[in-house]
């Protein structure tokens, strides 16, 4: 039997009743058999300072350790001013440094996002995909889980209540697990000349 796929879930909001943190909580319940999602909270990560990248703060060191231990990464991002929130970009930057010691290198990933607006984090998600080119990450393409008009799909505590959305999340997580297994097989195939 395969070992469970360990997914590190990262939400780009610190807000108490955040829709995106609610999506991530829902994802932990919707993950398929054979996958476990562990949540990493970004609060407490200071602003990036390149003077400290060789000896980063403990929270950043822990973040990099968790990323390295994970088989795959799940980002759940709000959209701020047509891009990803600073807290998420800041965390991504920390874990990508120092040059040559990025924790993101080669990781399979999936992206989701919830917004109060109708464009539903599309612009933020494509910025995140653009970052993944340089980070050498491998995001699943579909389904694109872009949750618009979030106020109608969550309760007052920020818990996701919309069943259609839960179906998309379930599908994306299944695809992430399949994709992660596939990428893990590739090096073996190459060794075998396949
Ligand atoms: C600084 C800021 C910028 C925002 N910019 C956008 C935006 O560009 N597009 C959008 O759809 N919503 C935008 N919003 C609204 C967010 O969708 C909304 O605040 C959402 O609840 C944030 O996610 P959260 O609930 O996970 O914290 C913005 C909110 C803030 C605070």
XYZ file of C-alpha atoms and ligand atoms in Angstrom:
225
model
C 0.000 0.000 0.000
C 1.189 3.542 -0.767
C 2.224 5.773 2.138
C -0.269 8.621 2.688
C 0.403 11.773 0.685
C 1.226 14.605 3.110
C -0.111 17.947 1.909
C 0.903 21.207 3.566
C -2.014 23.676 3.447
C -1.246 27.391 3.504
C -3.905 30.124 3.548
C -2.983 33.681 2.586
C -5.186 35.351 5.205
C -4.686 35.947 8.924
C -8.304 37.052 9.462
C -10.152 35.229 12.213
C -13.283 34.372 10.201
C -11.405 34.315 6.876
C -13.195 32.631 3.976
C -9.878 31.268 2.733
C -8.949 29.754 6.077
C -12.458 28.278 6.038
C -11.771 26.723 2.631
C -8.570 25.208 3.985
C -10.401 23.770 7.015
C -12.998 22.301 4.638
C -10.218 20.825 2.504
C -8.865 18.889 5.494
C -12.283 17.175 5.685
C -12.605 16.654 1.924
C -9.173 15.129 1.251
C -9.394 11.692 -0.360
C -8.328 8.483 1.390
C -4.568 8.263 1.288
C -3.998 11.997 1.798
C -3.544 14.115 4.928
C -3.604 17.920 4.980
C -1.660 19.714 7.697
C -2.319 23.443 8.061
C 0.530 25.909 8.520
C -0.562 29.338 9.805
C 1.457 32.289 8.512
C 0.944 34.603 11.496
C 4.204 35.505 13.198
C 6.354 35.455 10.055
C 8.141 38.834 9.998
C 8.693 40.924 6.891
C 11.443 39.490 4.699
C 14.896 40.921 5.301
C 17.668 39.601 3.096
C 20.219 40.327 5.819
C 18.639 37.447 7.768
C 18.169 34.908 4.983
C 21.230 32.819 6.011
C 19.944 32.631 9.580
C 16.173 33.116 9.380
C 13.743 33.528 12.309
C 12.606 30.263 13.951
C 9.096 30.477 12.446
C 10.607 30.663 8.965
C 12.972 27.771 9.661
C 9.965 25.735 10.838
C 8.020 26.742 7.705
C 10.844 25.569 5.441
C 11.086 22.301 7.368
C 7.335 21.671 6.982
C 7.450 22.432 3.256
C 10.355 20.025 2.777
C 8.582 17.272 4.730
C 5.417 17.643 2.638
C 4.792 15.688 -0.568
C 2.631 18.495 -1.986
C 1.501 22.042 -1.214
C -2.029 23.456 -1.162
C -2.321 27.241 -1.397
C -5.622 28.920 -0.557
C -5.312 32.565 -1.423
C -7.458 35.660 -1.170
C -7.036 38.359 -3.820
C -5.714 41.717 -2.596
C -5.525 44.530 -5.133
C -5.561 42.055 -8.022
C -2.742 39.910 -6.620
C -1.825 37.641 -3.722
C -1.808 39.212 -0.241
C 1.526 40.458 1.064
C 1.570 37.896 3.897
C 1.542 35.065 1.382
C 4.090 36.616 -0.977
C 6.308 37.380 2.015
C 6.148 33.768 3.225
C 6.852 32.460 -0.277
C 9.873 34.765 -0.538
C 11.318 33.668 2.820
C 11.020 29.970 1.957
C 12.649 30.531 -1.436
C 15.877 31.873 0.083
C 18.834 31.863 0.282
C 19.404 31.304 -3.431
C 19.978 27.614 -4.064
C 18.188 26.579 -0.847
C 14.539 27.094 -1.799
C 12.158 24.764 0.022
C 9.672 24.937 -2.881
C 11.837 23.330 -5.531
C 10.085 20.493 -7.358
C 6.943 20.453 -5.202
C 3.572 19.520 -6.712
C 0.923 22.075 -5.762
C -2.714 23.046 -6.012
C -4.354 26.452 -5.728
C -7.773 27.555 -4.486
C -9.131 30.929 -3.494
C -12.222 32.683 -2.200
C -13.245 36.294 -2.685
C -16.234 38.467 -1.954
C -16.113 39.596 -5.584
C -17.241 37.944 -8.802
C -13.780 37.476 -10.359
C -13.126 35.035 -7.538
C -9.334 35.363 -7.046
C -8.544 34.554 -10.691
C -5.973 37.348 -10.951
C -4.273 36.378 -7.673
C -4.204 32.712 -8.676
C -2.512 33.467 -12.002
C 0.089 35.596 -10.211
C 0.749 32.639 -7.936
C 1.130 30.349 -10.955
C 3.611 32.824 -12.419
C 5.692 32.649 -9.221
C 5.685 28.870 -9.481
C 7.578 29.072 -12.775
C 10.624 30.525 -11.034
C 10.089 28.423 -7.908
C 10.093 25.289 -10.096
C 6.827 24.046 -8.627
C 4.304 21.913 -10.482
C 0.727 23.129 -10.019
C -2.261 21.033 -11.031
C -4.133 22.822 -13.804
C -7.733 21.794 -13.201
C -10.300 22.184 -11.815
C -9.641 25.842 -11.074
C -11.268 26.377 -7.685
C -12.196 30.060 -7.767
C -14.884 30.774 -5.199
C -16.669 34.058 -5.940
C -19.398 35.829 -3.967
C -18.066 34.130 -0.848
C -20.466 35.859 1.527
C -23.217 33.590 0.150
C -21.220 30.357 0.580
C -19.941 30.516 4.164
C -21.542 30.815 7.593
C -20.716 33.598 10.060
C -17.704 31.743 11.453
C -16.201 31.426 7.964
C -17.114 27.758 7.499
C -17.822 26.695 3.925
C -21.444 25.614 3.482
C -21.815 25.423 -0.322
C -22.014 21.808 -1.516
C -21.153 22.544 -5.175
C -17.939 24.245 -4.068
C -17.100 21.292 -1.835
C -17.386 19.050 -4.904
C -14.804 21.141 -6.796
C -12.455 21.082 -3.812
C -12.787 17.306 -3.528
C -11.975 16.934 -7.236
C -8.931 19.222 -7.085
C -7.563 17.312 -4.081
C -8.042 13.992 -5.868
C -6.207 15.407 -8.881
C -3.408 16.703 -6.650
C -2.933 13.258 -5.107
C -2.868 11.565 -8.536
C -0.454 14.218 -9.832
C 1.841 13.828 -6.809
C 2.024 10.047 -7.325
C 2.715 10.592 -11.020
C 5.567 13.031 -10.400
C 7.063 10.667 -7.824
C 7.054 7.891 -10.450
C 8.825 9.966 -13.121
C 12.385 9.739 -11.708
C 11.997 5.954 -11.427
C 10.829 5.777 -15.045
C 13.795 7.867 -16.134
C 16.171 5.534 -14.284
C 14.547 2.640 -16.125
C 14.879 4.492 -19.421
C 11.067 4.697 -19.762
C -6.374 45.143 0.978
C -7.519 44.411 0.311
C -7.572 44.339 -1.058
C -8.588 43.620 -1.688
N -8.562 43.492 -3.052
C -9.429 42.640 -3.649
C -9.281 42.319 -5.040
O -8.398 42.795 -5.732
N -10.146 41.428 -5.585
C -11.144 40.836 -4.847
O -11.897 40.033 -5.392
N -11.325 41.138 -3.528
C -10.479 42.007 -2.917
N -10.601 42.284 -1.573
C -11.724 41.716 -0.827
C -11.442 40.268 -0.384
O -11.981 39.387 -1.355
C -12.112 39.999 0.957
O -11.621 40.879 1.933
C -11.933 38.564 1.414
O -12.813 38.331 2.494
C -10.480 38.276 1.814
O -10.296 36.926 2.120
P -10.412 36.303 3.611
O -11.885 36.298 3.926
O -9.862 34.950 3.472
O -9.642 37.173 4.559
C -9.611 43.016 -0.923
C -9.554 43.136 0.473
C -8.536 43.807 1.095
C -8.479 43.858 2.606
